Amino acid sequence: MDPGTALAVVSLSNKVISIISKYYNNVAGARSDIESLTNELQSSRNLMERLQTLADSTSKLPMAAALNPNIEKALSELKMLQSKLDPGAGDRVMRHFGRRALKWPFAKGEVEQWVTRFQRMKETVNLALNSDQTALIINVDANVTQLQHAQEATEQERQLAKLPTAIDAAFDSYHRQHETLCMENTRVELLQQYRDWGATHPKPLYWLSGMAGTGKSTIARTLAHHFHSIGTLGGSFFFSRSSGEANNAAQFVGTLARHLANVSPQLKRLISEAIASHEDVIRQGLPNQWKELILTPLSNYQSTGRTVLNFVIDALDECGSDDDIKFILQLCVQVKTVKEVDLGVFVTSRPEIAIRLHFDAIPDIIHQKLDLRDVPRHVVEQDLAVFVERELDRVSQEQRIFGWPNDEDIHSLVRLSDCLFIFAATACRFITTSDWDPKERLSEVLIAGSATGVNAAGLDSMYLQVLHSSLKDCESDTVIVKFCDRFRQVVGTIVVLFDELSASELAGLLGVSTKDIGRSLIRLHSVLNIPQDLGSSIRLLHPSFRDFLLNETRCTDRRFCVNGSLKHEELAKHCLKIMSDGLKRNMGHLTTPGSTPEDVDRQILRDQLPKHLQYACQYWVDHLADISNTSEYKRALSCGENVLAFFQKDFLHWLEAMSLMAKMSQAVILITRLGDLLDSASDDTTLQSIVEDARRFILHNRGIIEKAPLQTYTSALVFSPSKSFVRQPYVDQLPSWLVRSPTVEDRWGNGVQILEENDLDFRKPMITFSTDGNYIASTLSNGEIVLWEAATGAVHSTLNPYLPMTVAVKFLQNGILASMYADGTVRLFDQVTGVLFRTLKAPVEDCQLASDVPPSMNHIPSLWILPGGDLLVLLHNGQVWFWDWESNSWCERDIGGAAISRLYGCLSNETLVVQVRSVDASHWAWDLCLIDTCTSQIQIMQADIGSGMPVAISSQDIIAWQAKDWTIELVDTKDMSRTKLKWHSEWSILALKFSPDGGMLTSSHYDGALLLWDLSTQSKCMVDPTASKIRSIAFSPDSKQMATRMRRSVKLYRFPVKDMSSLQDDQSGESPEISMSPNGQQVAAPMRGSKVQIYDTQNGELILILPHRLEPVFLLAFSPDNKQLASVSDDNDIHVWDLRTGALDYTVSDAPKLENLVFSPDGSYLVSGNDQGKILVLDAESGNVIHVFEIAAGVWKVNFFSNGGRIACASITAWVRDDASVRILGVWDTVTGELLHEIGSSAINGGPDLILVQATFSADGRYSAYSLGDGSVIIYDLESRQLRDFSIAVDQTLTSLAFSRDSKYFAGRTRDGEIKQWDFETARLIGVSPLDVSPRWLSFTKAGNFLEFENGYIPIHPIEGDVSNKPSRHLTHWWYDRDAYWFMEGTSKMLWIPPAYRPERRSSHIAHHDGLFVFSNDSGIHYFKFNQGEEVTDPHEHGGNHPPTSLSLAGSFDTGYNGKPFNMANYPSIDHTSSASNVTDTLGTGCTSGDFNSAGARGIECRNYNAPTILVAI
C-alpha cells in the first residue's frame, strides 16, 4: 500500500469537510444532507488514519497492500466532490448579494449516492484492515483472548436478536430520516431547558404535552439527536398510530433494551446475559421485561464516574391501549430505583384526560411537566417566522426567485398558522412543491386563509386546498370522479390502517397495482410522506390529516371525505381474502413438529408471510370491530360467508402464522373480541358457536402453539374434543405417524385453560385473583410469585422477593399485592409493574418455625385482609397482628391465650375464625373456634375437626367445613343455624371456597371430583370429575371465573358451567399403576375395591376383572406366554390367575411383606422376594415351592438370566447414620440351588465409603457389571469367578448399565445425560449419544441399534474409531420424555402431551411395546400408537416390557455427600413408605428408583416387567 495515497485522502477529506461547513451555516434547506455527507466523510477519514497508523507500525499488511486501486479511486472521487462543492466565484457573489446567493449543489437523492460510494469503500478497507490486524497477533494468549471476545460478541448479538424491536420507533430510523429537527434559532429557551434537565435530572420523569400540530415530536427528535450526539441517549421510542410496531407497547421494552445495549459494551453484555438466563422474558408482560432487560442491567452497571442516560418517548397518546399507557408510565417511575446510573425519561403526548390522570397520580417529586399551550404566543410566532422564512428561502434559491417572499407574506402565513407548526409545515410543503409556481401557491394559501379566518378551521381549509390542487390536472369530470374514487380507496385505506404499509404492500392488501397506488398519491406530498422506494412505508405527516378526512363536518368536500365504517368493512373482507389465498400449513418450513419459531429462517418467513399478509392476520378482527353501523357489521360477517369459511379452512393456518409472528396473546384477544362482537350484533348462532369453540381451542393450546407452531396440527388437534367445530374440518390434518391417539371427550369440558409454570410450589399451592380480576397469582418453589393475565394466560410478571418461602399471597383493593414470608415479613408489590415498593418488617423478632416440635404442631403462618383493608397475620409463634394503615404500625390482637394453629380469616365484624390446638385426653385435638378480638371470648364451633381440614368463610359470614360424616357442614354465624350438604363419596375434602357473592360453594375432593353447590337450592353440579387433587380454589371478584391450583398447574373455569356427573366413573380420581403383557395386547391395572382390571390394548375395552380380598394390589407380573397374571395384594398372598378365563389358578401364602414378583423367561418359574430376605422359587404351573434362598436383609429386586437357569439378587443392609451401608449381591443356580456368587461393596473396593450404584448382567449369564460411586466400573466373570480387567475412563458415575445381547458391547448413562458405548473386549469407547432423561434401567434391542428403557427406545449407533465427545448419528424411534412432556422420535420433538393425558411421575404409570404406549393417570388409561420404522422387540424371545437387566441400588445416588447414602431419619418430612418417584421429587434430582421404609429399602420397580434376567435387591 502506498502510504502517500492514504495521507492524501485524509488531507483532502479535511478540506472537503471544511467547505461543507460553509453550506451548513448559510444554507437552511439542506442541513439533513449536509450532516449526512459530513458524517460519512469524517468516518472515512478516521478509517484512513487508522490504516495509516497500522502501516507505519509494520510492513506486513498483505491485504492492505491490495487496496491501492480502492484508495486511489477514493482520492479521485474526493476531488470530484471538492470541485462540485467549492463555491469559487460564489464566495464573491455571496459577499455581494448576501446568504441567498449560496446554493446547495446537489439535487434530491444525489447525496445518498455519494454516501453509498464512501460506505462501499469503507467496507472494503475495513475487511482488509481487520484481516491484517488479526494476522499480526502473534501472541498465543492474545490470539485466544481475541477469539473469545469475537465469540462472546457473536453470542451477544445472537441473544439481542431475540428482542422484539420496533425498528421504525427509533428517532433516527430510516423511515424518519426526512423528519425535521427544530431549526436553528427556534425553540431556543425550551430546548435549553430540556438539555439542562437531561444533564442533571432534578426529577427523573419529564412530560411535555401539547395539542396536535404544536411541534412536540419535532422537539422530541431534536432532544434525542442532542442526547445521542453527547452520548447520553439510552434509547428512544416514537409511537405512531399508523405503525403496527409502534402503535402499542408490545415491543416497547425490547426496543429500548436494544438501544441501551448499544450504549456501551458492558451494557450489551449485561442485557444479552439477561436474555440468555431468562429466555421466556421476551414473551412475558411489560413488568418482567422492564425488570430483567432494563432495570437489572442498569443496576448491575459499574462505572468509575457519574453515568447519565436518557430515554425519549414521543407521542405516548398514540399507544393504542390505555392500559399500556398506564403500564409505561408506571414503569418509567421505576427509574428512580436505579442508583448506579442517573436515568431520566422524557415523554411527549397530547394532554388527553387519561394521560393527565395517570401523571396526576405520580408524585410531583418524581416528575415535572410543561404544556406547550403555556408558552407565550409571541415566542411561538417568532419560531414559526424563522421556520417559514427558511423553508420559503430554500425554494427561492432553487428557483432563483429573488426578493421573495417579503416580510408581510411571512407574517401573514405565521398568523394563519395560529401557533400550529403542522399548519405551517403543510403550507410550506404545499407551496414549495416543485412542479408549481410557489408565488401563486402562497397567494392561494393567503387568500383562502383570509376567507377562513384565524380559527381551528384554518387547518381544515389548508387540507382542502391541498386536495383541490390535486385535481388541477384532471381533464374532465369523468377523470375527476375516477380520481376521487381512487383517492378514497387508497388514501382512505391509509388513514384507517392499524399499521403502516409500503406502496407494494398496500397494493397487495387492496388487490391493485402499485401504479394505481402511485397515481393516487402523486399530488399529496404536502400531507403524506411518500418515499421513492416502493418497499418503504407511506406515512401521514401528521395525525390531524386522518382526523380531517374521517370527519364529514370538517372535510366539507364529500368527494374526499372517507366513511371510516365502510372502509373498515372493505378492509375486513380484503384481509379475509388475503388470508384465504396466502395461508397454508408449515409456512416457516420447519423440519419437525416440535421446532420453535426461533428455528425459522427469517428470509423464508418474509417470503411466506409478506407484510400485507401479516397485516391481514393481525388486524382483520379490528377492522370488523370498527364497523360502527350494525347493519354494515352484519353484512360484513355474512357477505360471501367469509368469516365462516375462514374458520373452516384457514383457522389452524392462522394460528401457526400468529405463532411465527410471536402474536399468540393477540390471537387470544382477537378471537375473544370477535366472540363479543357476535354476541352483541349477530343472530348467527352457528357462527357464534364456532367462534366460541375456536376461543376454547386457543385458550387450551396457546402455550404449546406459541412454543412450537406445528403443534397446532398435532397436540392441539389430537387432544381437542371429537365433535369440536375446530377439529371436524381439519381431521385430514391429523398426524399420519400417530396411528392411535387417546380417546377424547365429545365436547369441551368446563375447564377453559391450564396455566403451567415449571417451578410451581407444590408445597404451598396458593392461588388468588386480583381485585380487578385481571391477574392470577401463585407461588414458585423458590419463593417467587408468578402473575398470569387472566384473559390470555400469558405470564404478566414474576415477582422476586429474594426470600426462600412465600407462605401467603393476597391482593389489596388498591392494586397492591401483599405477600408474607417465613420470617414474618410482609412485602407489598405493585400488581401492574411488579415493583416492590414497601416491606413491613415482622412484628416480633423471632417468629420462625419451632424446631423442637413436629411440623404438624407448628402454627401455620397466614395473611388475610380485614374488611376495612388492614392486613391481618398469624405468625409461627401463634401471635395474631394486624397492620393499621393510618398509624403505619403493627398492633397485636388479643386472642385470650388461645393456641392458634391456623387462621382461616375473619367475619365482617372482624371476629377471627381459627383452628385452636388443644389436648383431649391422650391426643392432640384441633377445634374450630371464633375469637372476638374485642372481648377475647373464644367460642368453639366444632371440636376436633382434624388438622389441616379446609374451612371456608363467605361474605355473608357463613362458615363451611367437612364434618366427620363426610358431609359439608355450614354454619350461619348470625343465628348459628346449621345446614349439611350431602355427597355420596367418603373421600376427604381438599379445598373449600365460597364465591365472592356468597351464592356458591366449591368443594374439591380427594377422588378428583370438583363440585359446585348452589346454596339457595343446595343443589350440586359436577364441575370436573378428574380435577386431580386440587389444594386451593379462587374466584374472580365478579364470580364469573374460578381458578384451581393443582400440584404443578392452574386450571381456569368460566361460569356458567355444565354438570359433568355423567363422565365420572369408578376410575375417576385414581392413578393406577399398570403392567403390560409381553405381547403388548393386555394391560393390567389395580383399581379401588380390591380388584385388578384387564384391558385390551387394541381397543381399550375392559375384558376382565380379577377380585382380591384386600387392597391395594401392589405387585403384578405377566407370564411370558401371556396366559397367566400373578398378583400380590395387601394380604401378602401370591395369586396366579388364568387370563383366558379369569379363574384363580392358585394362591401361595408368604407372611412377610412381599417386595418382588417375576416370571422366568420360559415361564416355568415364578419368583418372589420378601422383606425378611427370603426368596421363593415356585413352579409357575402348580405353585409348588422349588427353592428357598435366603440373604442378609430384605429382598429389594429380583431378576432372571435369559436362559432361566440362574437367579440373581442384590441386597442392602440397614441404613447407618454416618457410614455407607454394605450392599450384597448374590447369584444362585435355580436348578441346583447353589450360591454361585456373592459380592458386596467392601469386597469390591476394600472399604465402605464407595457404594454400589448399579449392577447388571450379560444376557448369557456369564458376566455381572457394577457401577461404583467413584465412577469406576467392575466386571465379574461368573464362570471363572474372577474380576475381569475392564478399565474405562468415566468422569461421572454411570447411573444405568447394559450389555448387548451378544455381549460384544457395553453401555452406560452418565449423570450429565450421555449414553456411552464401549467395545466389551477392548474397553474402547465407540459411541456417544445424548439422553437428557434419567432411565431406571437400560437394555439393548436385538439389532443393537436401540436402547430400551422404561419410557421407550432411544436410538444409538456405534462409531468406528476412538470417540471422545462426538454424538452418534441417530436412528428413528419413539420414546417419551417425562420431564418435558414430549413424545420423541429420536431427538426430534413430535407430540406434546397436555396435563390431562400425562402419566404420573412414577415409571409404573407408563408401559410400552413396539410403538404402543399406555399411560395411566387420575383421568384414566390412555393409549398412543406410533408408526415404527422397524420392530425392535422380539415377543417370542422375551416379554413386551423389558425388565431391567440392570439394578439400581436404593440410596446409591450422587447426592453431594461424598457418595454416602442418605439417613432417612434426618428427613422427617419424607414419607418413608412413599414411592421412589416421590422421594425423587422431595430430595431433588439424581435419586435412583426404589421404595424406602423406616426399616431400610424395598423395591417394587420390577413388578411391571418380565425379563431375561432376575435381580433381587434387598
Coordinates of N, CA, C and O in Angstrom, one line a residue, residues 568-619:
H568 N -63.6 0.2 6.9 CA -63.2 -0.9 7.7 C -63.9 -2.2 7.2 O -63.3 -3.3 7.3
E569 N -65.1 -2.1 6.8 CA -65.8 -3.2 6.2 C -65.1 -3.8 5.0 O -64.9 -5.0 4.9
E570 N -64.7 -2.9 4.1 CA -63.9 -3.3 2.9 C -62.6 -4.0 3.3 O -62.3 -5.0 2.7
L571 N -61.9 -3.4 4.2 CA -60.6 -3.9 4.6 C -60.8 -5.3 5.3 O -59.9 -6.2 5.2
A572 N -61.8 -5.4 6.1 CA -62.0 -6.7 6.8 C -62.2 -7.8 5.7 O -61.6 -8.9 5.8
K573 N -62.9 -7.5 4.6 CA -63.1 -8.5 3.6 C -61.8 -8.8 2.8 O -61.5 -9.9 2.5
H574 N -61.1 -7.7 2.6 CA -59.8 -7.8 1.9 C -58.9 -8.7 2.8 O -58.2 -9.6 2.2
C575 N -58.8 -8.5 4.1 CA -58.0 -9.3 5.0 C -58.4 -10.8 4.9 O -57.5 -11.7 4.8
L576 N -59.6 -11.1 5.0 CA -60.1 -12.5 4.9 C -59.7 -13.1 3.6 O -59.3 -14.3 3.5
K577 N -59.8 -12.4 2.5 CA -59.4 -13.0 1.2 C -57.9 -13.2 1.1 O -57.5 -14.2 0.6
I578 N -57.2 -12.2 1.6 CA -55.7 -12.4 1.6 C -55.3 -13.6 2.4 O -54.4 -14.4 2.0
M579 N -55.9 -13.8 3.6 CA -55.6 -15.0 4.4 C -56.0 -16.3 3.7 O -55.3 -17.3 3.7
S580 N -57.1 -16.2 3.0 CA -57.6 -17.4 2.3 C -56.6 -17.8 1.2 O -56.3 -19.0 0.9
D581 N -56.1 -16.8 0.5 CA -55.1 -17.0 -0.6 C -53.7 -17.3 -0.1 O -53.0 -18.1 -0.8
G582 N -53.3 -16.8 1.0 CA -51.9 -16.8 1.4 C -51.5 -17.8 2.5 O -50.4 -18.3 2.5
L583 N -52.5 -18.2 3.3 CA -52.1 -19.0 4.5 C -52.1 -20.5 4.1 O -52.9 -20.9 3.2
K584 N -51.1 -21.2 4.6 CA -51.0 -22.6 4.4 C -50.3 -23.3 5.5 O -49.8 -22.6 6.4
R585 N -50.2 -24.6 5.5 CA -49.5 -25.3 6.6 C -48.0 -25.2 6.4 O -47.5 -25.2 5.3
N586 N -47.3 -25.1 7.6 CA -45.8 -25.0 7.6 C -45.2 -23.9 6.8 O -44.4 -24.2 5.9
M587 N -45.7 -22.7 7.0 CA -45.2 -21.6 6.2 C -43.7 -21.3 6.5 O -43.0 -20.7 5.8
G588 N -43.3 -21.7 7.7 CA -41.9 -21.4 8.1 C -40.9 -22.5 7.7 O -39.8 -22.4 8.0
H589 N -41.4 -23.5 7.0 CA -40.6 -24.6 6.5 C -39.8 -25.3 7.7 O -38.6 -25.6 7.6
L590 N -40.6 -25.5 8.8 CA -40.0 -26.1 10.0 C -39.8 -27.6 9.7 O -40.5 -28.2 9.0
T591 N -38.7 -28.1 10.3 CA -38.3 -29.5 10.0 C -39.0 -30.6 10.8 O -39.1 -31.7 10.4
T592 N -39.4 -30.2 12.0 CA -40.1 -31.2 12.9 C -41.3 -30.5 13.5 O -41.4 -29.3 13.7
P593 N -42.3 -31.4 14.0 CA -43.4 -30.8 14.7 C -43.1 -30.0 15.9 O -43.9 -29.2 16.4
G594 N -41.9 -30.3 16.5 CA -41.6 -29.6 17.8 C -40.7 -28.4 17.6 O -40.2 -27.8 18.5
S595 N -40.4 -28.0 16.3 CA -39.5 -26.9 16.0 C -40.1 -25.6 16.6 O -41.4 -25.4 16.6
T596 N -39.3 -24.7 17.0 CA -39.8 -23.4 17.6 C -39.7 -22.3 16.5 O -39.1 -22.4 15.5
P597 N -40.4 -21.2 16.8 CA -40.3 -20.1 15.9 C -38.9 -19.5 15.7 O -38.6 -19.0 14.6
E598 N -38.0 -19.7 16.7 CA -36.7 -19.3 16.6 C -35.9 -20.1 15.5 O -34.8 -19.7 15.0
D599 N -36.4 -21.3 15.2 CA -35.8 -22.2 14.2 C -36.1 -21.7 12.7 O -35.5 -22.3 11.8
V600 N -37.0 -20.8 12.6 CA -37.4 -20.4 11.2 C -36.3 -19.4 10.6 O -35.9 -18.5 11.3
D601 N -36.0 -19.7 9.4 CA -35.1 -18.7 8.6 C -35.9 -17.5 8.4 O -37.0 -17.5 7.8
R602 N -35.4 -16.3 8.7 CA -36.1 -15.1 8.6 C -36.5 -14.7 7.2 O -37.5 -14.2 6.9
Q603 N -35.6 -15.1 6.3 CA -35.9 -14.8 4.9 C -37.1 -15.6 4.4 O -37.9 -15.1 3.6
I604 N -37.1 -16.9 4.8 CA -38.2 -17.7 4.4 C -39.5 -17.2 5.0 O -40.6 -17.1 4.3
L605 N -39.4 -16.7 6.2 CA -40.6 -16.1 6.9 C -41.1 -14.9 6.1 O -42.3 -14.7 5.9
R606 N -40.2 -14.1 5.7 CA -40.6 -12.9 4.9 C -41.2 -13.2 3.6 O -42.1 -12.6 3.1
D607 N -40.7 -14.3 3.0 CA -41.2 -14.7 1.7 C -42.6 -15.4 1.8 O -43.5 -15.1 1.0
Q608 N -42.8 -16.2 2.9 CA -44.0 -16.9 3.1 C -45.1 -16.1 3.8 O -46.3 -16.3 3.5
L609 N -44.6 -15.1 4.6 CA -45.6 -14.2 5.3 C -45.2 -12.8 5.0 O -44.7 -12.1 5.8
P610 N -45.5 -12.3 3.8 CA -45.2 -10.9 3.4 C -46.0 -10.0 4.3 O -46.9 -10.4 5.0
K611 N -45.6 -8.7 4.3 CA -46.1 -7.8 5.3 C -47.6 -7.6 5.2 O -48.3 -7.5 6.2
H612 N -48.1 -7.6 3.9 CA -49.6 -7.4 3.8 C -50.4 -8.6 4.3 O -51.5 -8.5 4.9
L613 N -49.8 -9.8 4.3 CA -50.4 -11.0 4.8 C -50.3 -11.0 6.3 O -51.3 -11.3 7.0
Q614 N -49.2 -10.5 6.9 CA -49.1 -10.4 8.3 C -50.1 -9.3 8.8 O -50.7 -9.5 9.9
Y615 N -50.3 -8.3 8.1 CA -51.2 -7.3 8.5 C -52.6 -7.9 8.5 O -53.4 -7.7 9.5
A616 N -53.0 -8.6 7.5 CA -54.3 -9.2 7.5 C -54.5 -10.2 8.7 O -55.6 -10.2 9.3
C617 N -53.5 -10.9 9.0 CA -53.6 -11.8 10.2 C -53.8 -11.1 11.5 O -54.6 -11.6 12.4
Q618 N -53.2 -10.0 11.6 CA -53.2 -9.3 12.9 C -54.4 -8.3 13.1 O -54.8 -8.1 14.2
Y619 N -55.0 -7.9 12.0 CA -56.0 -6.8 12.2 C -57.4 -7.0 11.5 O -58.2 -6.1 11.5

